Amino acid sequence: MSTTEQRVAIVTGAARGIGAATAVRLAREGRAVAVLDLDEASCADTVKKITEAGGTAIAVGCDVSDAAQVETAVGRVAEELGAPVILVNNAGVLRDNLLFKMSDSDWDTVIGVHLRGAFLMSRACQKYMVDAAFGRIVNLSSSSALGNRGQLNYSAAKAGLQGFTKTLAIELGKFGVTANAVAPGFIATDMTAATAERVGMGFEDFQEAAASQIPVRRVGQPDDIANAIAFFAGDAAGFVSGQIMYVAGGPLN
Ligand code: NAP
């Protein structure tokens, strides 16, 4: 691929939150972006934001935990935009509960979307990256990978994504493909708003309480994460691979 050719990126879960901010950010850097989410219609706002600013984007409906849908969606992106060589595995769900109340489906849904979804999407995209001798895979982990009460399923998935990332880096490095993970702390999105509601707190109070525990004394915004993802997804990050970057307003490890 020549350096002047427009690289194609897929961002999963890009209808809102961190995924939407990332799609907009990558488009601003000149990428053609497939805005992928469960419901194609829900991607319209993100696509509009990109195209109104002069960028290129398409909406793609796909459940990342469904192998057939993933194959179809990635094939469609390759046909309509070109070979996807940047993949951001961002789609996510929560099904929080303490162990004794966690159902089989709470477990399966969270592992299915985060881990199986990242696996299926990476497998479907890697051939395009290998053919192009260039690729960037960025996975969304979380500070919850370090353990978080009520999030057995989610913390297992997010810790799993860290091992997944390092192994992708080892396997795909010789093909010019890097894999890294961004592990956000508290970011103000619908996901954390839903958690506030679940624990019976107003979202403002919930954010204030979280901010008081964060060294920089504020919660994160989707753009804080999009900035880190854009670094890993960029041409300049070719010698950075297998890394987990906590983006949490303070140190975590
Ligand atoms: P969000 O606002 O809830 O957005 C997640 C998006 O993923 C939604 O549009 C959702 O669609 C989509 N999605 C869910 N299941 C999907 C599936 N099977 N296939 C395709 N798309 C699917 O979440 P966010 O806060 O932006 O989080 C984005 C990522 O960052 C997630 O992986 C999350 O775990 C991670 N993260 C977030 C935080 C935080 O504080 N917000 C912290 C650490 C890590 P629907 O709306 O239709 O369900």
Short mmCIF file of C-alpha atoms in Angstrom, two decimals, residues 21-147:
data_model
loop_
_atom_site.label_atom_id
_atom_site.label_comp_id
_atom_site.label_asym_id
_atom_site.label_seq_id
_atom_site.Cartn_x
_atom_site.Cartn_y
_atom_site.Cartn_z
CA ALA A 21 -15.26 9.51 19.32
CA THR A 22 -12.63 7.12 17.92
CA ALA A 23 -14.34 6.84 14.53
CA VAL A 24 -14.52 10.63 14.25
CA ARG A 25 -10.90 10.98 15.35
CA LEU A 26 -9.57 8.41 12.87
CA ALA A 27 -11.60 10.01 10.05
CA ARG A 28 -10.14 13.40 10.95
CA GLU A 29 -6.70 11.81 10.47
CA GLY A 30 -7.70 10.80 6.93
CA ARG A 31 -8.90 7.24 7.44
CA ALA A 32 -11.99 5.90 5.68
CA VAL A 33 -14.03 4.54 8.56
CA ALA A 34 -16.54 1.71 8.86
CA VAL A 35 -18.77 2.69 11.76
CA LEU A 36 -19.92 -0.71 13.00
CA ASP A 37 -22.53 -1.39 15.65
CA LEU A 38 -25.35 -3.83 16.43
CA ASP A 39 -27.95 -1.74 14.66
CA GLU A 40 -26.92 -0.11 11.37
CA ALA A 41 -29.41 2.76 11.82
CA SER A 42 -27.82 3.69 15.17
CA CYS A 43 -24.55 4.47 13.34
CA ALA A 44 -26.12 7.32 11.36
CA ASP A 45 -25.10 10.13 13.73
CA THR A 46 -21.43 9.09 13.78
CA VAL A 47 -21.36 8.68 9.99
CA LYS A 48 -23.00 12.10 9.54
CA LYS A 49 -20.47 13.77 11.83
CA ILE A 50 -17.66 12.32 9.73
CA THR A 51 -19.10 13.02 6.28
CA GLU A 52 -20.22 16.55 7.19
CA ALA A 53 -16.61 17.28 8.13
CA GLY A 54 -15.49 16.04 4.68
CA GLY A 55 -14.49 12.52 5.73
CA THR A 56 -15.44 9.09 4.41
CA ALA A 57 -17.56 6.68 6.46
CA ILE A 58 -20.15 3.95 6.09
CA ALA A 59 -22.54 2.44 8.62
CA VAL A 60 -22.36 -1.31 9.14
CA GLY A 61 -24.79 -3.33 11.24
CA CYS A 62 -23.18 -6.37 12.86
CA ASP A 63 -23.21 -8.37 16.07
CA VAL A 64 -19.50 -8.89 16.68
CA SER A 65 -20.16 -12.12 18.61
CA ASP A 66 -21.76 -13.76 15.55
CA ALA A 67 -19.22 -15.36 13.20
CA ALA A 68 -21.38 -15.24 10.06
CA GLN A 69 -22.33 -11.59 10.61
CA VAL A 70 -18.68 -10.68 11.17
CA GLU A 71 -17.55 -12.36 7.94
CA THR A 72 -20.30 -10.59 5.97
CA ALA A 73 -19.63 -7.21 7.58
CA VAL A 74 -15.87 -7.30 7.05
CA GLY A 75 -16.36 -8.46 3.45
CA ARG A 76 -18.73 -5.56 2.87
CA VAL A 77 -16.22 -3.06 4.26
CA ALA A 78 -13.49 -4.44 2.00
CA GLU A 79 -15.79 -4.13 -1.01
CA GLU A 80 -17.18 -0.67 -0.27
CA LEU A 81 -14.20 1.09 1.34
CA GLY A 82 -11.18 -1.12 0.69
CA ALA A 83 -9.08 -3.53 2.73
CA PRO A 84 -9.56 -2.91 6.44
CA VAL A 85 -6.06 -2.55 7.91
CA ILE A 86 -6.99 -0.76 11.14
CA LEU A 87 -9.30 -2.52 13.58
CA VAL A 88 -10.51 -1.10 16.87
CA ASN A 89 -12.25 -3.77 18.97
CA ASN A 90 -14.37 -1.46 21.10
CA ALA A 91 -17.89 -2.97 21.21
CA GLY A 92 -18.87 -3.70 24.77
CA VAL A 93 -21.65 -4.53 27.18
CA LEU A 94 -22.03 -4.82 30.94
CA ARG A 95 -24.00 -7.45 32.87
CA ASP A 96 -22.75 -6.63 36.37
CA ASN A 97 -23.64 -8.84 39.31
CA LEU A 98 -22.05 -10.50 42.32
CA LEU A 99 -21.01 -14.10 41.71
CA PHE A 100 -23.94 -15.70 43.51
CA LYS A 101 -26.42 -13.68 41.44
CA MET A 102 -24.62 -13.87 38.10
CA SER A 103 -26.56 -15.89 35.52
CA ASP A 104 -25.08 -18.08 32.79
CA SER A 105 -26.28 -15.58 30.24
CA ASP A 106 -24.68 -12.62 32.12
CA TRP A 107 -21.39 -14.48 31.82
CA ASP A 108 -21.83 -15.68 28.23
CA THR A 109 -23.02 -12.33 26.89
CA VAL A 110 -20.08 -10.37 28.27
CA ILE A 111 -17.44 -12.93 27.30
CA GLY A 112 -19.16 -13.29 23.92
CA VAL A 113 -19.14 -9.61 22.97
CA HIS A 114 -15.72 -8.63 24.34
CA LEU A 115 -13.58 -11.73 23.86
CA ARG A 116 -15.29 -13.75 21.13
CA GLY A 117 -16.13 -10.50 19.32
CA ALA A 118 -12.50 -9.32 19.33
CA PHE A 119 -11.38 -12.79 18.20
CA LEU A 120 -13.87 -12.99 15.32
CA MET A 121 -13.20 -9.44 14.12
CA SER A 122 -9.41 -9.87 14.32
CA ARG A 123 -9.54 -13.19 12.47
CA ALA A 124 -11.71 -11.72 9.72
CA CYS A 125 -9.49 -8.64 9.26
CA GLN A 126 -6.03 -10.18 9.58
CA LYS A 127 -5.88 -11.49 6.00
CA TYR A 128 -6.33 -7.97 4.64
CA MET A 129 -3.59 -6.71 6.96
CA VAL A 130 -1.20 -9.51 6.04
CA ASP A 131 -1.81 -8.90 2.31
CA ALA A 132 -1.13 -5.19 2.83
CA ALA A 133 1.94 -5.93 5.00
CA PHE A 134 0.47 -3.36 7.37
CA GLY A 135 -2.05 -3.56 10.18
CA ARG A 136 -3.07 -2.01 13.46
CA ILE A 137 -5.30 -3.78 15.96
CA VAL A 138 -6.34 -1.86 19.06
CA ASN A 139 -8.37 -3.64 21.73
CA LEU A 140 -10.33 -2.00 24.52
CA SER A 141 -9.39 -3.44 27.89
CA SER A 142 -10.31 -1.70 31.15
CA SER A 143 -9.05 -0.82 34.61
CA SER A 144 -11.54 -3.51 35.66
CA ALA A 145 -9.05 -6.08 34.33
CA LEU A 146 -7.29 -5.55 37.67
CA GLY A 147 -10.41 -6.73 39.52
#
